[in-house]
PDB file of C-alpha atoms in Angstrom:
ATOM      1  CA  UNK A   1     -10.173  36.870 127.130  1.00 61.00           C
ATOM      2  CA  UNK A   2     -11.223  36.022 123.564  1.00 71.00           C
ATOM      3  CA  UNK A   3      -7.656  35.119 122.622  1.00 71.00           C
ATOM      4  CA  UNK A   4      -7.557  32.430 125.321  1.00 74.00           C
ATOM      5  CA  UNK A   5     -10.875  30.995 124.113  1.00 70.00           C
ATOM      6  CA  UNK A   6      -9.563  30.796 120.554  1.00 69.00           C
ATOM      7  CA  UNK A   7      -6.354  29.188 121.783  1.00 71.00           C
ATOM      8  CA  UNK A   8      -8.265  26.577 123.800  1.00 74.00           C
ATOM      9  CA  UNK A   9     -10.493  25.840 120.830  1.00 74.00           C
ATOM     10  CA  UNK A  10      -7.529  25.393 118.485  1.00 80.00           C
ATOM     11  CA  UNK A  11      -5.839  23.079 121.016  1.00 78.00           C
ATOM     12  CA  UNK A  12      -8.992  20.944 121.245  1.00 78.00           C
ATOM     13  CA  UNK A  13      -9.254  20.745 117.477  1.00 78.00           C
ATOM     14  CA  UNK A  14      -5.595  19.709 117.197  1.00 79.00           C
ATOM     15  CA  UNK A  15      -6.043  17.032 119.877  1.00 78.00           C
ATOM     16  CA  UNK A  16      -9.101  15.632 118.108  1.00 75.00           C
ATOM     17  CA  UNK A  17      -7.198  15.425 114.815  1.00 72.00           C
ATOM     18  CA  UNK A  18      -4.301  13.645 116.507  1.00 73.00           C
ATOM     19  CA  UNK A  19      -6.708  11.112 118.028  1.00 70.00           C
ATOM     20  CA  UNK A  20      -8.198  10.435 114.609  1.00 64.00           C
ATOM     21  CA  UNK A  21      -4.729   9.890 113.123  1.00 61.00           C
ATOM     22  CA  UNK A  22      -3.718   7.553 115.959  1.00 57.00           C
ATOM     23  CA  UNK A  23      -6.597   5.224 115.137  1.00 52.00           C
ATOM     24  CA  UNK A  24      -4.568   2.473 113.439  1.00 48.00           C
ATOM     25  CA  UNK A  25      -6.449  -0.352 111.767  1.00 57.00           C
ATOM     26  CA  UNK A  26      -9.659   1.645 111.716  1.00 76.00           C
ATOM     27  CA  UNK A  27     -11.457   3.716 109.172  1.00 85.00           C
ATOM     28  CA  UNK A  28      -9.706   6.113 106.850  1.00 89.00           C
ATOM     29  CA  UNK A  29     -11.028   9.437 105.655  1.00 93.00           C
ATOM     30  CA  UNK A  30     -10.746  11.521 102.511  1.00 94.00           C
ATOM     31  CA  UNK A  31     -12.076  15.057 102.087  1.00 95.00           C
ATOM     32  CA  UNK A  32     -12.948  17.087  99.034  1.00 95.00           C
ATOM     33  CA  UNK A  33     -13.150  20.803  99.807  1.00 95.00           C
ATOM     34  CA  UNK A  34     -14.688  23.624  97.757  1.00 95.00           C
ATOM     35  CA  UNK A  35     -15.907  21.386  94.953  1.00 95.00           C
ATOM     36  CA  UNK A  36     -17.687  23.653  92.431  1.00 95.00           C
ATOM     37  CA  UNK A  37     -20.939  21.688  92.364  1.00 94.00           C
ATOM     38  CA  UNK A  38     -24.049  22.530  94.331  1.00 95.00           C
ATOM     39  CA  UNK A  39     -24.503  20.433  97.484  1.00 96.00           C
ATOM     40  CA  UNK A  40     -27.911  19.234  96.330  1.00 96.00           C
ATOM     41  CA  UNK A  41     -26.509  17.739  93.119  1.00 96.00           C
ATOM     42  CA  UNK A  42     -23.621  16.162  95.004  1.00 96.00           C
ATOM     43  CA  UNK A  43     -25.966  14.547  97.557  1.00 96.00           C
ATOM     44  CA  UNK A  44     -27.807  12.775  94.727  1.00 96.00           C
ATOM     45  CA  UNK A  45     -24.571  11.033  93.732  1.00 96.00           C
ATOM     46  CA  UNK A  46     -23.368  10.383  97.278  1.00 96.00           C
ATOM     47  CA  UNK A  47     -26.648   8.731  98.286  1.00 96.00           C
ATOM     48  CA  UNK A  48     -26.055   6.070  95.612  1.00 95.00           C
ATOM     49  CA  UNK A  49     -22.905   4.738  97.301  1.00 95.00           C
ATOM     50  CA  UNK A  50     -23.591   5.220 101.020  1.00 95.00           C
ATOM     51  CA  UNK A  51     -23.064   1.886 102.809  1.00 93.00           C
ATOM     52  CA  UNK A  52     -22.045   0.028  99.640  1.00 95.00           C
ATOM     53  CA  UNK A  53     -18.990  -2.164  99.226  1.00 94.00           C
ATOM     54  CA  UNK A  54     -16.091  -0.348  97.611  1.00 94.00           C
ATOM     55  CA  UNK A  55     -16.138  -2.451  94.424  1.00 94.00           C
ATOM     56  CA  UNK A  56     -19.864  -1.831  93.917  1.00 95.00           C
ATOM     57  CA  UNK A  57     -19.481   1.881  94.706  1.00 96.00           C
ATOM     58  CA  UNK A  58     -16.707   2.280  92.120  1.00 96.00           C
ATOM     59  CA  UNK A  59     -18.842   0.483  89.528  1.00 97.00           C
ATOM     60  CA  UNK A  60     -21.846   2.724  90.282  1.00 96.00           C
ATOM     61  CA  UNK A  61     -19.769   5.890  90.062  1.00 96.00           C
ATOM     62  CA  UNK A  62     -18.004   4.834  86.861  1.00 96.00           C
ATOM     63  CA  UNK A  63     -21.313   4.221  85.076  1.00 96.00           C
ATOM     64  CA  UNK A  64     -23.251   7.174  86.462  1.00 95.00           C
ATOM     65  CA  UNK A  65     -24.166   9.952  84.050  1.00 96.00           C
ATOM     66  CA  UNK A  66     -23.880  12.682  86.691  1.00 95.00           C
ATOM     67  CA  UNK A  67     -20.951  15.121  86.438  1.00 95.00           C
ATOM     68  CA  UNK A  68     -20.273  14.932  90.170  1.00 95.00           C
ATOM     69  CA  UNK A  69     -19.756  11.152  89.985  1.00 96.00           C
ATOM     70  CA  UNK A  70     -16.253  11.570  88.556  1.00 95.00           C
ATOM     71  CA  UNK A  71     -15.189  13.724  91.484  1.00 96.00           C
ATOM     72  CA  UNK A  72     -16.663  11.349  94.062  1.00 96.00           C
ATOM     73  CA  UNK A  73     -14.970   8.410  92.317  1.00 96.00           C
ATOM     74  CA  UNK A  74     -11.607  10.148  92.603  1.00 96.00           C
ATOM     75  CA  UNK A  75     -12.319  10.880  96.283  1.00 96.00           C
ATOM     76  CA  UNK A  76     -13.223   7.234  96.920  1.00 96.00           C
ATOM     77  CA  UNK A  77      -9.975   6.066  95.323  1.00 96.00           C
ATOM     78  CA  UNK A  78      -8.105   8.501  97.568  1.00 95.00           C
ATOM     79  CA  UNK A  79      -9.853   7.099 100.661  1.00 95.00           C
ATOM     80  CA  UNK A  80      -8.890   3.574  99.588  1.00 94.00           C
ATOM     81  CA  UNK A  81      -5.245   4.615  99.201  1.00 93.00           C
ATOM     82  CA  UNK A  82      -5.364   6.255 102.640  1.00 93.00           C
ATOM     83  CA  UNK A  83      -6.698   3.003 104.104  1.00 92.00           C
ATOM     84  CA  UNK A  84      -3.898   1.045 102.410  1.00 90.00           C
ATOM     85  CA  UNK A  85      -1.217   3.309 103.906  1.00 90.00           C
ATOM     86  CA  UNK A  86      -2.754   2.991 107.380  1.00 88.00           C
ATOM     87  CA  UNK A  87      -3.006  -0.812 107.155  1.00 86.00           C
ATOM     88  CA  UNK A  88       0.151  -1.888 105.373  1.00 83.00           C
ATOM     89  CA  UNK A  89       0.129  -5.493 106.614  1.00 80.00           C
ATOM     90  CA  UNK A  90      -3.388  -6.375 105.449  1.00 82.00           C
ATOM     91  CA  UNK A  91      -4.453  -7.059 101.886  1.00 79.00           C
ATOM     92  CA  UNK A  92      -7.149  -5.048 100.185  1.00 79.00           C
ATOM     93  CA  UNK A  93      -8.963  -8.103  98.772  1.00 79.00           C
ATOM     94  CA  UNK A  94      -9.406  -9.846 102.151  1.00 81.00           C
ATOM     95  CA  UNK A  95     -10.482  -6.754 104.054  1.00 84.00           C
ATOM     96  CA  UNK A  96     -13.921  -6.246 102.412  1.00 87.00           C
ATOM     97  CA  UNK A  97     -13.903  -2.448 102.414  1.00 91.00           C
ATOM     98  CA  UNK A  98     -17.165  -0.538 102.408  1.00 93.00           C
ATOM     99  CA  UNK A  99     -18.232   3.104 102.446  1.00 94.00           C
ATOM    100  CA  UNK A 100     -18.903   3.666 106.128  1.00 93.00           C
ATOM    101  CA  UNK A 101     -20.187   7.229 105.946  1.00 93.00           C
ATOM    102  CA  UNK A 102     -20.378  10.045 103.446  1.00 95.00           C
ATOM    103  CA  UNK A 103     -21.452  13.587 104.192  1.00 95.00           C
ATOM    104  CA  UNK A 104     -21.910  16.642 101.999  1.00 95.00           C
ATOM    105  CA  UNK A 105     -21.898  20.128 103.446  1.00 95.00           C
ATOM    106  CA  UNK A 106     -22.229  23.506 101.850  1.00 94.00           C
ATOM    107  CA  UNK A 107     -19.014  25.281 100.919  1.00 93.00           C
ATOM    108  CA  UNK A 108     -18.456  28.906 100.064  1.00 95.00           C
ATOM    109  CA  UNK A 109     -20.687  30.709  97.612  1.00 95.00           C
ATOM    110  CA  UNK A 110     -19.465  32.983  94.841  1.00 95.00           C
ATOM    111  CA  UNK A 111     -21.958  35.803  94.504  1.00 96.00           C
ATOM    112  CA  UNK A 112     -22.392  37.352  91.076  1.00 96.00           C
ATOM    113  CA  UNK A 113     -24.825  39.831  89.517  1.00 96.00           C
ATOM    114  CA  UNK A 114     -26.640  39.225  86.246  1.00 97.00           C
ATOM    115  CA  UNK A 115     -28.065  42.252  84.433  1.00 97.00           C
ATOM    116  CA  UNK A 116     -31.852  42.394  84.620  1.00 96.00           C
ATOM    117  CA  UNK A 117     -34.471  44.641  83.022  1.00 96.00           C
ATOM    118  CA  UNK A 118     -34.953  48.279  84.053  1.00 95.00           C
ATOM    119  CA  UNK A 119     -31.495  48.693  85.564  1.00 95.00           C
ATOM    120  CA  UNK A 120     -31.832  45.968  88.135  1.00 96.00           C
ATOM    121  CA  UNK A 121     -29.476  43.087  88.817  1.00 96.00           C
ATOM    122  CA  UNK A 122     -30.362  39.529  89.717  1.00 97.00           C
ATOM    123  CA  UNK A 123     -28.063  37.799  92.180  1.00 96.00           C
ATOM    124  CA  UNK A 124     -26.514  34.519  91.143  1.00 96.00           C
ATOM    125  CA  UNK A 125     -25.106  32.244  93.833  1.00 96.00           C
ATOM    126  CA  UNK A 126     -22.510  29.825  92.501  1.00 95.00           C
ATOM    127  CA  UNK A 127     -22.498  27.163  95.180  1.00 95.00           C
ATOM    128  CA  UNK A 128     -19.750  24.778  96.210  1.00 96.00           C
ATOM    129  CA  UNK A 129     -19.595  21.917  98.678  1.00 96.00           C
ATOM    130  CA  UNK A 130     -17.385  19.905 101.011  1.00 96.00           C
ATOM    131  CA  UNK A 131     -17.518  16.102 100.860  1.00 96.00           C
ATOM    132  CA  UNK A 132     -16.174  13.808 103.598  1.00 95.00           C
ATOM    133  CA  UNK A 133     -15.914  10.100 102.817  1.00 95.00           C
ATOM    134  CA  UNK A 134     -15.015   7.396 105.361  1.00 94.00           C
ATOM    135  CA  UNK A 135     -13.965   3.882 104.301  1.00 94.00           C
ATOM    136  CA  UNK A 136     -13.715   0.986 106.752  1.00 92.00           C
ATOM    137  CA  UNK A 137     -13.211  -2.763 106.696  1.00 88.00           C
ATOM    138  CA  UNK A 138     -16.039  -5.162 107.488  1.00 82.00           C
ATOM    139  CA  UNK A 139     -13.550  -7.202 109.544  1.00 77.00           C
ATOM    140  CA  UNK A 140     -13.022  -4.257 111.924  1.00 69.00           C
ATOM    141  CA  UNK A 141     -16.754  -3.691 112.342  1.00 59.00           C
ATOM    142  CA  UNK A 142     -17.547  -7.303 113.231  1.00 58.00           C
ATOM    143  CA  UNK A 143     -14.788  -7.727 115.811  1.00 52.00           C
TER     144      UNK A 143
END
């Protein structure tokens, strides 16, 4: 019984991914998984570029003093390259790309113990996050 539920769920997930890939001329996605930065720190950087044009977002990330900005910049460049491969006939300059949506979710936590007084141990949670970035063209949104 449970095996059939898992099979149905995996089939639905596969179909959803295929639908996303078949979306030609639309938005392109890039994901960063298990990034060793806490989600809270990453959200501070991501909020700076949400909804911005790609050129402005790259400028903001390049000149940000946050450590997570370098990782988000690399992810944004990857999303731009993904968009270029999806839309080979169109030029990047005429398309007016912008950051359509960005989301940060919690990843896995590495749990460690730090020695504490009187034989105790304090738990340290080394957090990580998952970032999903979607880039789209303003021309596709308007039409």
